[in-house]
Coordinates of C-alpha atoms in Angstrom, one line a residue:
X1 CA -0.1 -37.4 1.5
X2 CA 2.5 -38.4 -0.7
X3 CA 6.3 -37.7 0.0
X4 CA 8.8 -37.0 -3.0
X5 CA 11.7 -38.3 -1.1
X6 CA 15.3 -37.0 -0.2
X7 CA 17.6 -37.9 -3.6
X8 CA 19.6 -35.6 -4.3
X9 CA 18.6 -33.9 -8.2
X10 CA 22.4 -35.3 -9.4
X11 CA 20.7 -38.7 -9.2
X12 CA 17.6 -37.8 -10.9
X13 CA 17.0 -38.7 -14.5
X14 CA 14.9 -35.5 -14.9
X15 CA 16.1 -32.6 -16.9
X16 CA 15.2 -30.1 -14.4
X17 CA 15.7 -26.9 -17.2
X18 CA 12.9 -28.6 -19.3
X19 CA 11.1 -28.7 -16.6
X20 CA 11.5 -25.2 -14.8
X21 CA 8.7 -22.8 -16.0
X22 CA 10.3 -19.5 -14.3
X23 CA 7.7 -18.8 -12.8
X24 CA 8.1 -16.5 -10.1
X25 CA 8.1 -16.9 -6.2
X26 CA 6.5 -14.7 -3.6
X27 CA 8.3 -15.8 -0.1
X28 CA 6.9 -14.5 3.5
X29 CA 9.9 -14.9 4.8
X30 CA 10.8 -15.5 9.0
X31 CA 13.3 -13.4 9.2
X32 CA 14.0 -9.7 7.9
X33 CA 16.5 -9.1 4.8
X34 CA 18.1 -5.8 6.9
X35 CA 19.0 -7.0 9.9
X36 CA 19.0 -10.7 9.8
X37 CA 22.3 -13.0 9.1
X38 CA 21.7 -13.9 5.2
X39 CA 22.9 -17.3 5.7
X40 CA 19.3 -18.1 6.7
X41 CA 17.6 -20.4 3.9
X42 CA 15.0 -18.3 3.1
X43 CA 17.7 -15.5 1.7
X44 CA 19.8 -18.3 0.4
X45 CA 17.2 -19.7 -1.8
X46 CA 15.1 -17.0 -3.2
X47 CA 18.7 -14.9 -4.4
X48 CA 19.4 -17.9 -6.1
X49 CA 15.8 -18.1 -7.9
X50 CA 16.1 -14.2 -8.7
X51 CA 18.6 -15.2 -11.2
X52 CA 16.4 -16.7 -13.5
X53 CA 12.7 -15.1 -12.2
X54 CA 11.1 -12.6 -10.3
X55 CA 11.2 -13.0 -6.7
X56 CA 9.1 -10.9 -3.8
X57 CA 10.6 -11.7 -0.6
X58 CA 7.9 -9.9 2.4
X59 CA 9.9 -9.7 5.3
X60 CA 9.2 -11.4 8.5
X61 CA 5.3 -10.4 9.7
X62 CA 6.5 -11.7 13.6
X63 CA 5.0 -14.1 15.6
X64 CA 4.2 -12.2 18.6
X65 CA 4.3 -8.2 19.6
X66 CA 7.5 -7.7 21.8
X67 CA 6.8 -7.3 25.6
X68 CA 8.3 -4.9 27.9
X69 CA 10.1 -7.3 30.1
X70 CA 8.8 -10.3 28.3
X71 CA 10.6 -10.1 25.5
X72 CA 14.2 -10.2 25.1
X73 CA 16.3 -7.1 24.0
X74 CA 12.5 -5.2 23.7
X75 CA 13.5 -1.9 22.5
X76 CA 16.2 -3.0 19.9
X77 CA 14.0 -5.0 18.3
X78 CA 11.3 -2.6 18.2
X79 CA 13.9 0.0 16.6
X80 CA 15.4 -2.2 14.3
X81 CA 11.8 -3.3 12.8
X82 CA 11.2 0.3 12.8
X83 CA 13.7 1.0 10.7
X84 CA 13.0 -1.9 8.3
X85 CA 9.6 -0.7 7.5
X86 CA 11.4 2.6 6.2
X87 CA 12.8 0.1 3.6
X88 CA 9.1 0.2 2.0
X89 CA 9.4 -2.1 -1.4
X90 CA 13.0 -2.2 -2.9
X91 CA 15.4 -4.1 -5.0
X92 CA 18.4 -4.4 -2.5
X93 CA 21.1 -6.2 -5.0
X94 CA 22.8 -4.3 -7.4
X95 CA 22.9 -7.5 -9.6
X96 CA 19.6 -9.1 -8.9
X97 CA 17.0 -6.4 -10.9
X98 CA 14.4 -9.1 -10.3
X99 CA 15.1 -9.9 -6.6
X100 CA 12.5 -7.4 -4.6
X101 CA 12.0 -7.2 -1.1
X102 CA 8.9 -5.6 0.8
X103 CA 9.2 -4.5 4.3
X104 CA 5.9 -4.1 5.3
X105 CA 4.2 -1.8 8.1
X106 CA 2.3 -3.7 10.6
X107 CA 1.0 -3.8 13.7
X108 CA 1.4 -7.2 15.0
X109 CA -1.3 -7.7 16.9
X110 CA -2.0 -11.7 17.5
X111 CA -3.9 -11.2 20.7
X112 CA -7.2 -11.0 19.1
X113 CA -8.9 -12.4 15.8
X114 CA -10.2 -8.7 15.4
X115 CA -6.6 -7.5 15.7
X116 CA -5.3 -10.2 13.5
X117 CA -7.7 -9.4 10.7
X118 CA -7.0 -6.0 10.7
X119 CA -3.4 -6.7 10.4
X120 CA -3.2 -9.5 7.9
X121 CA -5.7 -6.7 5.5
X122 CA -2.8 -4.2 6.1
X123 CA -0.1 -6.6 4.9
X124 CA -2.3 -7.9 2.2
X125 CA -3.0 -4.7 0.2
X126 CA 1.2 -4.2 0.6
X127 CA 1.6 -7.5 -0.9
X128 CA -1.0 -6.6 -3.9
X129 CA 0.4 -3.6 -4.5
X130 CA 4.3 -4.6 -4.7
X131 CA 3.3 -8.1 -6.4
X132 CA 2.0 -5.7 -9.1
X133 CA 4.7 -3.2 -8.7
X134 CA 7.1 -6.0 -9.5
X135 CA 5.1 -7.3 -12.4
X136 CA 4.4 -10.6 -11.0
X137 CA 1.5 -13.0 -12.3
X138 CA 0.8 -16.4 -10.6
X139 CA 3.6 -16.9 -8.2
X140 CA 4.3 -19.8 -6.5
X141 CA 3.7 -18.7 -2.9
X142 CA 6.4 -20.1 -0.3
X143 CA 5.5 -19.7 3.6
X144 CA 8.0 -19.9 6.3
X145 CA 6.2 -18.0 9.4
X146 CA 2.3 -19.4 9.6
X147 CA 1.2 -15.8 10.6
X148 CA 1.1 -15.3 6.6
X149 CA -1.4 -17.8 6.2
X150 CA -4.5 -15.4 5.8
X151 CA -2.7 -13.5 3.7
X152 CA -1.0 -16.0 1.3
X153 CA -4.9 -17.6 1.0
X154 CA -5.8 -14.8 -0.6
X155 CA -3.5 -14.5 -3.2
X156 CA -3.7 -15.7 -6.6
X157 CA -1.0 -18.1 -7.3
X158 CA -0.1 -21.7 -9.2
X159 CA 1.1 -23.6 -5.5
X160 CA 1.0 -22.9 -1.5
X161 CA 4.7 -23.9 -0.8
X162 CA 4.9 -24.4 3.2
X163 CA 8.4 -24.1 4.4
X164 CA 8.5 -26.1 7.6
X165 CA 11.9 -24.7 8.7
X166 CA 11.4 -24.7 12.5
X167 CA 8.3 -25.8 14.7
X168 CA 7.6 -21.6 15.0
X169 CA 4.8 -22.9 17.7
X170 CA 8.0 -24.0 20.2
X171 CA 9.1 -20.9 20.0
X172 CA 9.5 -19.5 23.6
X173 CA 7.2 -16.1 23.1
X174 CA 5.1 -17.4 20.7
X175 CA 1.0 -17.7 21.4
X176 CA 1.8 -21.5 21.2
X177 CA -2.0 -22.4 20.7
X178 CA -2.4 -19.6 17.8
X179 CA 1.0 -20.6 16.1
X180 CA 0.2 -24.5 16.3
X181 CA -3.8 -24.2 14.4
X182 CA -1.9 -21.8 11.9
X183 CA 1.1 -24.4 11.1
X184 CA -1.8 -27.3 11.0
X185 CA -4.1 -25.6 8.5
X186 CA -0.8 -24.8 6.4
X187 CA 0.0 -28.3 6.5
X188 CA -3.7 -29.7 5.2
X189 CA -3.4 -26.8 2.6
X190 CA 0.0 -26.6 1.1
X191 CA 0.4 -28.0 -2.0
X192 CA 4.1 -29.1 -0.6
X193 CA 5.3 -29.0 2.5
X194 CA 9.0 -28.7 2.7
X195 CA 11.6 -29.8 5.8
X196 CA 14.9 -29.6 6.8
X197 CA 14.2 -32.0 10.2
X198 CA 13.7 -35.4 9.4
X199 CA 12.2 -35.5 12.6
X200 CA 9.4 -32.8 12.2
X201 CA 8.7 -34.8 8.8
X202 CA 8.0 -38.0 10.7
X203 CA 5.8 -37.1 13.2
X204 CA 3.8 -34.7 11.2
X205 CA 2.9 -37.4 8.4
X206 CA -0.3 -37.3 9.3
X207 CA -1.3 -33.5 9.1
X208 CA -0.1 -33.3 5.9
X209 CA -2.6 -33.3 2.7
X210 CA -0.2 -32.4 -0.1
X211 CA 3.5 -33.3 -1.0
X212 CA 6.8 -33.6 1.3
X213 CA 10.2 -33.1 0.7
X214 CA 13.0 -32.9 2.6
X215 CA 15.3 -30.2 1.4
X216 CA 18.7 -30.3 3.6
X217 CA 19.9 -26.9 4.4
X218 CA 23.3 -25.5 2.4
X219 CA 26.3 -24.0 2.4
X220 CA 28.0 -21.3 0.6
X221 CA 31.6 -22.9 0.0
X222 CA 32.5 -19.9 -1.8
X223 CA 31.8 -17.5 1.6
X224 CA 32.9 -20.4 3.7
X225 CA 36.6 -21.1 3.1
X226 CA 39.0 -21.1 5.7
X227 CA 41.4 -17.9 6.2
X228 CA 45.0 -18.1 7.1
X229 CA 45.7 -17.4 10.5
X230 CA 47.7 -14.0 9.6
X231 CA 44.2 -12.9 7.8
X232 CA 42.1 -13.5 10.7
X233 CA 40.6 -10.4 12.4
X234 CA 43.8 -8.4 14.5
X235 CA 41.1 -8.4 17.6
X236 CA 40.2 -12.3 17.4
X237 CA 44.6 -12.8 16.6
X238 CA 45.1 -11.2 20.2
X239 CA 42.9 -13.9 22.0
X240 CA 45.0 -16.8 23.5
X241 CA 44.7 -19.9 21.6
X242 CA 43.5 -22.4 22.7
X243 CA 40.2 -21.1 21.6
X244 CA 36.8 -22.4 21.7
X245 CA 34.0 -20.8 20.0
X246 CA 30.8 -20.3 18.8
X247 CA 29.0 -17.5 15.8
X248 CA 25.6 -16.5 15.6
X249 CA 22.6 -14.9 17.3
X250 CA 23.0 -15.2 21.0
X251 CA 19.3 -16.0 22.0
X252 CA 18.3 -17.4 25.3
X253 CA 15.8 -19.3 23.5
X254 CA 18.4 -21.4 21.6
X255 CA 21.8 -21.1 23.1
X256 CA 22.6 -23.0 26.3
X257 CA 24.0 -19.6 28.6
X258 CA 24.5 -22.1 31.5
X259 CA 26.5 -24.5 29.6
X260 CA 28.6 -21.9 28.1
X261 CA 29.1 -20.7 31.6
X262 CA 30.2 -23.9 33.0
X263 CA 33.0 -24.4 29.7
X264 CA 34.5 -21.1 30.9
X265 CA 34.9 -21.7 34.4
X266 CA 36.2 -25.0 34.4
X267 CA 38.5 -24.6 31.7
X268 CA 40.3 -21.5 32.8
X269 CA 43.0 -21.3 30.6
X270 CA 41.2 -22.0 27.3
X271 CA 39.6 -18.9 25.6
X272 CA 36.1 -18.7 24.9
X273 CA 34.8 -16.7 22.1
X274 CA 31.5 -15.9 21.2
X275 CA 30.8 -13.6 18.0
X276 CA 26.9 -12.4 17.6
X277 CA 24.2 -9.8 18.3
X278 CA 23.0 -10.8 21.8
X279 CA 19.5 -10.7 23.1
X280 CA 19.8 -11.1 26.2
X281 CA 21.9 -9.8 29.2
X282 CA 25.4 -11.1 28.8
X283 CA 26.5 -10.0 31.9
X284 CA 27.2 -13.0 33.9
X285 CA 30.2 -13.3 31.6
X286 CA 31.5 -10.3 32.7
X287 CA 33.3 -12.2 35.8
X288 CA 35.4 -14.2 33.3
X289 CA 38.5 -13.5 32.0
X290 CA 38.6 -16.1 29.3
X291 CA 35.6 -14.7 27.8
X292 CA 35.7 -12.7 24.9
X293 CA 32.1 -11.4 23.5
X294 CA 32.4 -9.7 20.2
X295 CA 29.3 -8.3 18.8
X296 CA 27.9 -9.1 15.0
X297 CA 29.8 -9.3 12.4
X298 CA 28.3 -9.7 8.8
X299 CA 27.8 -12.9 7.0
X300 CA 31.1 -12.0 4.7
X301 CA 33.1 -11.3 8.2
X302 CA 32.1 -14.5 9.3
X303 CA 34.6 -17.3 8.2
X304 CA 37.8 -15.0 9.3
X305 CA 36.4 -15.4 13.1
X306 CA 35.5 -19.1 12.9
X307 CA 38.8 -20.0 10.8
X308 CA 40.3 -18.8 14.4
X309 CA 38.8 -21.6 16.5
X310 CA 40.1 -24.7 17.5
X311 CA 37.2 -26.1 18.6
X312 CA 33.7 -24.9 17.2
X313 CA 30.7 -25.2 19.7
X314 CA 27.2 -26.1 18.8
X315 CA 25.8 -25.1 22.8
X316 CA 22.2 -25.7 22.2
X317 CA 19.3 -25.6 24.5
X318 CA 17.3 -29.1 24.7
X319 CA 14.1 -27.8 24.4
X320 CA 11.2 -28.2 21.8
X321 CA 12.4 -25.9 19.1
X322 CA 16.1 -27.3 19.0
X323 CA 14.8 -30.6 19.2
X324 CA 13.1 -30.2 15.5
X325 CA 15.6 -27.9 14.2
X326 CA 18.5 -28.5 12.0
X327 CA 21.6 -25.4 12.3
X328 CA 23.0 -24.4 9.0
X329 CA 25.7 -23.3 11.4
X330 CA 26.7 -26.5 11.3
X331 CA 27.3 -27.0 7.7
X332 CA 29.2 -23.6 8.0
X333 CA 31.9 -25.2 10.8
X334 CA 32.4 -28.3 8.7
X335 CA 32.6 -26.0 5.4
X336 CA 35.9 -24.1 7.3
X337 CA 37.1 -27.8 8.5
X338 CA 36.4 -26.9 12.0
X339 CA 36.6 -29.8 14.6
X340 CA 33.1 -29.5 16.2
X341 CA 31.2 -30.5 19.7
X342 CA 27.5 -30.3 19.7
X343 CA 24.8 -31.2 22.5
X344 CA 22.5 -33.5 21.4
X345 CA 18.9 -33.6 19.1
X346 CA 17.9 -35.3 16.5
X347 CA 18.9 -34.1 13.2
X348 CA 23.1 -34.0 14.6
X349 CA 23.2 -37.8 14.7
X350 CA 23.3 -38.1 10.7
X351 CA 26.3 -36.7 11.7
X352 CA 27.7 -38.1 14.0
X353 CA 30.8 -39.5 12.0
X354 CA 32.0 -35.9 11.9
X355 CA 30.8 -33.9 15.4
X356 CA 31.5 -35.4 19.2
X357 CA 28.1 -35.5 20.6
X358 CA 27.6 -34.5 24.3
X359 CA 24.2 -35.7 25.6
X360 CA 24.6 -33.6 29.0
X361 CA 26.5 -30.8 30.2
X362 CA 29.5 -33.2 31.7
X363 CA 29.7 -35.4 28.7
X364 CA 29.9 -31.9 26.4
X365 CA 32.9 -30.8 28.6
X366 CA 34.7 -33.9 28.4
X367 CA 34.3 -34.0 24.4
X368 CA 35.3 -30.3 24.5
X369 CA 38.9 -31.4 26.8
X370 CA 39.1 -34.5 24.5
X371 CA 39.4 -31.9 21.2
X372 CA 41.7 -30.2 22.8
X373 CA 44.3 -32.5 24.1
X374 CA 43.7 -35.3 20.8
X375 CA 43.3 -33.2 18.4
X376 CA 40.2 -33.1 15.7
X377 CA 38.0 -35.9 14.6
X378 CA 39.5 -35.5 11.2
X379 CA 41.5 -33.1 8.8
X380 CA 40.6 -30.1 8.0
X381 CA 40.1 -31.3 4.5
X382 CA 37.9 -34.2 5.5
X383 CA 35.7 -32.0 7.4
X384 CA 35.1 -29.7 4.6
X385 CA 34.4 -32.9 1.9
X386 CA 31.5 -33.6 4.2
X387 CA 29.4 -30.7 2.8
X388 CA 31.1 -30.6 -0.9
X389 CA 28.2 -31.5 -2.9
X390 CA 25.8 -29.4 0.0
X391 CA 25.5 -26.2 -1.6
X392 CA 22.7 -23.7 -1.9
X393 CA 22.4 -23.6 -5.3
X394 CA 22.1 -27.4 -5.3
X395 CA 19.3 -27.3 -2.8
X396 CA 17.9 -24.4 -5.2
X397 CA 17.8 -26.7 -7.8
X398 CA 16.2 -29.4 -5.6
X399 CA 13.8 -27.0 -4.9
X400 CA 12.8 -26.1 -8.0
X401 CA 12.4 -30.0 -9.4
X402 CA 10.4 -30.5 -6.8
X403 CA 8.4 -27.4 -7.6
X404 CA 8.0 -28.7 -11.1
X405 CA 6.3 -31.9 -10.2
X406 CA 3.4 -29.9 -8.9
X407 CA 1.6 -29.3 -11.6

């Protein structure tokens, strides 16, 4: 096993153009181009290797079938992958020609190797047949959710790229015992294994076989500048200040429902917005009047609603999956110079400097009081210098040195 470190590519001595073959990039994404936020890496980074190659992102195969009454919001998520698969294989940018995205049909059915095979077969003549379609020879083959695995084996390609973005076998519905021998064979089998928790890196340094990097997550300063209070959204302009908030998906799994519950009952007079696409009931909220649930907004919509807060909330569960995950959420507050509380994990202490860390409910609230009576950490401007050099098409480029030193 052999790690290529963490420098950043504006130290590097290497003339990464030289070096960059453009050779294209098949991605099996974890999430699904139509209905997932695009800030996720996996959209970041591929529309930012379209410009110079051709790029096949498949979106996400799943993890698990949904359950009636197992899984959260079942029938909207059935519907919404429904109407993804109608996608079939298309080029979804106007200014991308080479950027393609699949949306395969499938049957995910993990509850038997029978059922598996069948499935990954499905997907696999799909993949040929866009792959082809797209006129792609000898991609690089880049794996986020391990339920690709038989199917990226098969393919012929120049490197296994395994994107270690999330321990997937934490994941609260997942078959944990399937996920886990999945992300281990990828592990002993990718050429590179790339993550964005320094923590997952350490303690899987002995499953790996190939490479290891650890590419940081982005930003998009250009999305993520702050808007002028008399910019901001007329709906969020009619809440009270002052306001405490949170964006994004509004998933048991992640997001800490009783912690949120306790900031809005003892903090009466202090407005709490949360803006996201909730999975799960949200109405033990309903009681509140300081509560103000708007539902998604797109990624562009985004920084007009979180230029509004006063104090930004990172309310996360402490649990398996947090514990080895790093938000780009919070490169995205500290991109809009948002003053920013966060529970506690592993990956938030490198920043520590910039966010008041609660490491329990009570110490949370108090951090959450002591924003709004003191006043932020730092400026707004100070904030947003933290994550000046993070940007996506830097980690692109970090991506693709490290890419280079493959072969």
């Amino acid at each position: 096993m052999t790690s290529i470190g963490t420098a950043s590519v504006l130290e590097s001595a290497i003339d990464v153009t030289k070096l960059d073959d453009g050779r294209p990039f098949v991605c099996f994404c974890g999430q699904d181009w139509y209905y997932h936020n695009r800030a996720h890496s996996d959209f970041q980074l591929m529309t930012r290797l379209a410009r110079t190659r051709k790029v096949l992102l498949i979106n996400s195969i799943g993890m698990r079938m949904p359950t009636p009454g197992k899984s959260a919001a079942f029938w909207s998520r059935v519907r919404r992958k429904v109407a993804s698969m109608t996608k079939g294989l298309a080029r979804p940018v106007e200014d991308l020609p080479d950027y393609w995205v699949l949306s395969p049909v499938l049957f995910p059915m993990y509850g038997s190797a029978i059922g598996r095979l069948t499935n990954a077969r499905l997907v696999e003549l799909q993949v040929r047949r866009a792959i082809k379609r797209a006129g792609i020879r000898d991609p690089h083959v880049f794996v986020t959710v391990p339920t690709a695995l038989q199917i990226a084996n098969k393919l012929d390609k120049a490197s296994l790229i395994y994107n270690r973005s999330d321990k997937h076998s934490a994941f609260g519905e997942a078959d944990t015992g399937l996920i886990e021998g999945l992300e281990d064979t990828l592990l002993e089998t990718a050429d590179l294994s790339l993550y964005v928790s320094r923590e997952l890196m350490r303690e899987e340094t002995e499953k790996r076989r190939g490479k290891s990097l650890f590419l940081d997550h982005g930003v998009d300063l250009e999305v993520f500048q702050r808007v002028p209070e008399e910019l901001q959204p007329e709906e969020l302009r009619r809440i009270p200040h002052p306001r405490i908030g949170f964006f994004g998906g509004l998933d048991d799994y992640t997001v800490d429902f009783d912690l949120l519950e306790k900031l809005a009952r003892e903090l009466p007079n202090v407005s709490l917005v949360l803006v996201g696409r909730a999975m799960c009931s949200m109405e033990r909220f309903a009681r509140y009047d300081n509560v103000h649930w708007v539902d998604f907004k797109s990624y562009e919509e985004i920084p007009a609603w979180g230029s509004g807060f006063d104090v930004a909330l990172m309310p996360w569960q402490r649990n398996e999956w947090i514990r080895h995950c790093n938000p780009i959420k919070l490169k995205e507050y500290l991109a809009l110079g948002l003053d920013i509380v966060s529970t506690d994990f592993p990956e938030i202490e490198h920043y520590a400097d910039c966010v008041r860390i609660g490491r329990d409910d009570d110490e949370f609230l108090q951090h959450v009081k002591l924003s709004l009576e003191n006043g932020p950490l730092h400026t707004k401007e100070a904030q947003r210098q933290r994550v000046d050099t993070s940007t996506w098409d830097s980690r692109t480029t970090e991506l693709i040195e490290a890419v280079s030193r493959l072969s």
